[in-house]
Structure formats: structure tokens, C-alpha cells
mmCIF file of C-alpha atoms in Angstrom:
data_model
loop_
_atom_site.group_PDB
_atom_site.id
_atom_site.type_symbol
_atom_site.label_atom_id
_atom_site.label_comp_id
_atom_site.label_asym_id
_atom_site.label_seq_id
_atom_site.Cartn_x
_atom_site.Cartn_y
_atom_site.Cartn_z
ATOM 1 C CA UNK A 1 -14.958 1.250 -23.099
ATOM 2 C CA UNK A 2 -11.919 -0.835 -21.544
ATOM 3 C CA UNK A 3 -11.943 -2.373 -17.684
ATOM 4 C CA UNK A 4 -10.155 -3.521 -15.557
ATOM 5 C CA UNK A 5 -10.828 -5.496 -12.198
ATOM 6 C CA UNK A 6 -9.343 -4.488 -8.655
ATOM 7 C CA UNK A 7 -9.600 -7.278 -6.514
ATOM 8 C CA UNK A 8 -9.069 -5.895 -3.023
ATOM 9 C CA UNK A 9 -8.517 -7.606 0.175
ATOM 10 C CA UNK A 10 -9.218 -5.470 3.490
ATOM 11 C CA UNK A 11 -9.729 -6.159 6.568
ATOM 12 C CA UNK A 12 -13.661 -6.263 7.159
ATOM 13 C CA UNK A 13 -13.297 -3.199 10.070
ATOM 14 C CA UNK A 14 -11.991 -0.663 7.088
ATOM 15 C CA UNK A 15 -14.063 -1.973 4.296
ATOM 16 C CA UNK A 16 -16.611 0.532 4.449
ATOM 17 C CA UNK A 17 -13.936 3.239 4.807
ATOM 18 C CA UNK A 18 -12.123 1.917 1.175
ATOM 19 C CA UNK A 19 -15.334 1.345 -0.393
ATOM 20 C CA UNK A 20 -16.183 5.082 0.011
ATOM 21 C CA UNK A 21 -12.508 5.892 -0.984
ATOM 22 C CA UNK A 22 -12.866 3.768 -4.208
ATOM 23 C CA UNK A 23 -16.669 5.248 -4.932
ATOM 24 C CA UNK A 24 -14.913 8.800 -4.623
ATOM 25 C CA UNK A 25 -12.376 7.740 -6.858
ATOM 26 C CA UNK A 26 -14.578 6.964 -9.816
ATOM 27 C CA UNK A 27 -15.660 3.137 -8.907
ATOM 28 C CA UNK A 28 -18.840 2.641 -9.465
ATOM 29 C CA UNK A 29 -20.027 -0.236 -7.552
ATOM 30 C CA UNK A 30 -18.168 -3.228 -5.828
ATOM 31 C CA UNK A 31 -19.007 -6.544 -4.873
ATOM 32 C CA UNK A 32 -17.858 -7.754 -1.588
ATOM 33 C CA UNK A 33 -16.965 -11.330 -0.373
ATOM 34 C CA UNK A 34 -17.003 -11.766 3.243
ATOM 35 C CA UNK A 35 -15.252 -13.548 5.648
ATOM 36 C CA UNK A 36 -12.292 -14.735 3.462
ATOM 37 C CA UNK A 37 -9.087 -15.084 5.017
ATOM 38 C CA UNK A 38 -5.713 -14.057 4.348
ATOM 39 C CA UNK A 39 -2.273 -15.456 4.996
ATOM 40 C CA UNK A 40 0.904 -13.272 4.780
ATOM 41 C CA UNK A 41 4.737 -13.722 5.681
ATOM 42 C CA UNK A 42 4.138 -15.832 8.311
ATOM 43 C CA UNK A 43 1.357 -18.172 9.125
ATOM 44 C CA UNK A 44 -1.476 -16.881 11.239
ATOM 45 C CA UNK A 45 -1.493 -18.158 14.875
ATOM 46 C CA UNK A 46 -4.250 -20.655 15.660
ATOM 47 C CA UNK A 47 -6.300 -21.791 18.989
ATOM 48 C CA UNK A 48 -7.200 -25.450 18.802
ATOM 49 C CA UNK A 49 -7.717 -25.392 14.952
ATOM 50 C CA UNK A 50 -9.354 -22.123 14.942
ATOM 51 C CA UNK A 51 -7.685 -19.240 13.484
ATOM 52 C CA UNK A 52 -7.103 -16.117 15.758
ATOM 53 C CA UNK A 53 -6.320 -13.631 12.877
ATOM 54 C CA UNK A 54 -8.680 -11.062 11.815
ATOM 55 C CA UNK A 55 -11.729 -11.718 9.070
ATOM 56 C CA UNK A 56 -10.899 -10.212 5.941
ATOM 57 C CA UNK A 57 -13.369 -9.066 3.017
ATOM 58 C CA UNK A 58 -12.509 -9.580 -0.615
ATOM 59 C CA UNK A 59 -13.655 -6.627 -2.818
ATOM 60 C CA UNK A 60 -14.381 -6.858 -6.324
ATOM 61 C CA UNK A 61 -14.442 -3.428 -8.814
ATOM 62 C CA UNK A 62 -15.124 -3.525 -11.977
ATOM 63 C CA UNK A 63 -13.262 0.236 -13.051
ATOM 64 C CA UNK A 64 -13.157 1.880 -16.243
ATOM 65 C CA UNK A 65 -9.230 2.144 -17.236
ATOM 66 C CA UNK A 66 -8.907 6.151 -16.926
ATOM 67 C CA UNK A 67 -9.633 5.571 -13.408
ATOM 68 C CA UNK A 68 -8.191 2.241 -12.260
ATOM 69 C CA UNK A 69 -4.942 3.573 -11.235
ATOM 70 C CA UNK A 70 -6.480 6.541 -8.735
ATOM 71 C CA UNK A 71 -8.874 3.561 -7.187
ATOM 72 C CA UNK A 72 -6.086 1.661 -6.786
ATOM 73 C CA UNK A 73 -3.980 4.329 -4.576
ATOM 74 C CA UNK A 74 -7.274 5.575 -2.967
ATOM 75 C CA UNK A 75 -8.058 2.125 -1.921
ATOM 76 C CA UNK A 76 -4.687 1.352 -0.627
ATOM 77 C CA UNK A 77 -3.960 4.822 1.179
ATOM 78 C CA UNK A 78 -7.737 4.202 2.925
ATOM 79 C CA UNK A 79 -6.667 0.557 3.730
ATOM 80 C CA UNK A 80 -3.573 1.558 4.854
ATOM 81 C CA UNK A 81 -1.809 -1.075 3.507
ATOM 82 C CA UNK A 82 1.746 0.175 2.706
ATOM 83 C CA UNK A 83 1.823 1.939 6.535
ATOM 84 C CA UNK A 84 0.904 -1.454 8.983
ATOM 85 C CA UNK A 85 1.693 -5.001 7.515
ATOM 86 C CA UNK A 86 -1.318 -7.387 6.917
ATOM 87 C CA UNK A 87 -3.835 -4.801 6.656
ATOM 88 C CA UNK A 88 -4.629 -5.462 3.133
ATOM 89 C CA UNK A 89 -3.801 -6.081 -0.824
ATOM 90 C CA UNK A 90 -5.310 -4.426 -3.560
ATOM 91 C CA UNK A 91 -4.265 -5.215 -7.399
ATOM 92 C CA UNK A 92 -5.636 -4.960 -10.803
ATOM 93 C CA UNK A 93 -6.216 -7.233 -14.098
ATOM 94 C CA UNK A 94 -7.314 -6.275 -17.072
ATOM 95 C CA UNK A 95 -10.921 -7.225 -17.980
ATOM 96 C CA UNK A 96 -10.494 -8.374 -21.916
ATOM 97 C CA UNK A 97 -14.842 -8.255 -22.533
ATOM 98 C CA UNK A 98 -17.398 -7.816 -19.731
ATOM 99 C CA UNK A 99 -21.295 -7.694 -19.935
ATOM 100 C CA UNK A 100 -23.964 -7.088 -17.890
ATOM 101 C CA UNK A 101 -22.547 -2.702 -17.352
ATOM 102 C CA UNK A 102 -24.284 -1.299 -19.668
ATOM 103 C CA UNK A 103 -25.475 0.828 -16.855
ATOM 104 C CA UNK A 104 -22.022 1.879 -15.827
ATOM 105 C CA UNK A 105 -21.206 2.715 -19.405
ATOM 106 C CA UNK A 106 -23.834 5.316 -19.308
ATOM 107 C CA UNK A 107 -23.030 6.861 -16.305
ATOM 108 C CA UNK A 108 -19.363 6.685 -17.009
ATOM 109 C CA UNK A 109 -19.466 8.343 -20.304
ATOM 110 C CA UNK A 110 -19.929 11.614 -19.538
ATOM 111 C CA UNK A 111 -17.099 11.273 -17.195
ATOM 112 C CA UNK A 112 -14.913 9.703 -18.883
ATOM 113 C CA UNK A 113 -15.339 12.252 -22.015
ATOM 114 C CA UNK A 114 -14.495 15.082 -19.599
ATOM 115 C CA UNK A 115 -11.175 13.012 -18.567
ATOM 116 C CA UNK A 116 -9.569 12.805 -21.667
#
């Protein structure tokens, strides 16, 4: 079984709403990083060294290949990143070995028989 990895960064007020959009999609699991922060075309504005921009949340998914690519638009439509600027990124690598899912291999057979 082949993976690859979406890293995903959201801001934290729509994670939950893309983690259930990538769970419906056929992610299994995620783990999420909070409080990162993101910088996009132009610097975020700052109050006496603090930043003012919103927190963001990084998301890692670990996604079998038959269903990266609808994780990837599910995440991104619930994130709405392509409608509002610096609402989020979402992009995928491919995972050459990974251990540590045999549990996800199990569940994902089944599924992933009925896909092809």
C-alpha cells in the first residue's frame, strides 16, 4: 500500500470543519500542530512585536494514494482556501516507506479493494 502526506495549514477556527471533510474523504486520522503561524504575500501586521494575524494549525494526514487527491480538494473546498486569501494551504508528498499503520492498512483494505 502507497502514501502520501497532506500537510495542511488552516486557520485553527475551521480546523475541525476540514478535519471532518478530510475523515469523510477517506483520511483516516490526522495529527494536528497548533499554534503555528503563517506568512503570505505580504507580511503580517504586528503590535509592539506581537503578531496580530490569526493562529493557524498545521495538519498532518497520512492518506492512502487512491484517496489523496479527493482529501486534498475536500480539505481545500472546507478551508476555503481558493475563495478568501490567507485562509489556508494544503499540499501533498509522497511518503516513499512509513511504519507504525498497520492499523490503517487493515481498515483501508477493504476500501481500497472496492476502489479499484
Amino acid at each position: 500500500m502507497h502514501f502520501k502526506l497532506i500537510i495542511v495549514m488552516v486557520e485553527d477556527a475551521k480546523t475541525n470543519d476540514v478535519l471532518d471533510a478530510a475523515r469523510d474523504a477517506g483520511a483516516k486520522g490526522a495529527t494536528v500542530l497548533n499554534q503555528a503561524r503563517g506568512e503570505g504575500l505580504t507580511p503580517g501586521k504586528t503590535f509592539l512585536g506581537l503578531s496580530m494575524n490569526s493562529q493557524v494549525d498545521v495538519l498532518l494526514m497520512l492518506v492512502e494514494e487512491h484517496f489523496s487527491r479527493d482529501v486534498l480538494e475536500r480539505v481545500a473546498e472546507a478551508g476555503e482556501f481558493d475563495e478568501t486569501s490567507g485562509t489556508g494551504i494544503a499540499c501533498q508528498i509522497d511518503v516513499e516507506d512509513a511504519l507504525g499503520v498497520a492499523h490503517q492498512i487493515e481498515a483501508l483494505s477493504s476500501d481500497v479493494e472496492e476502489l479499484i
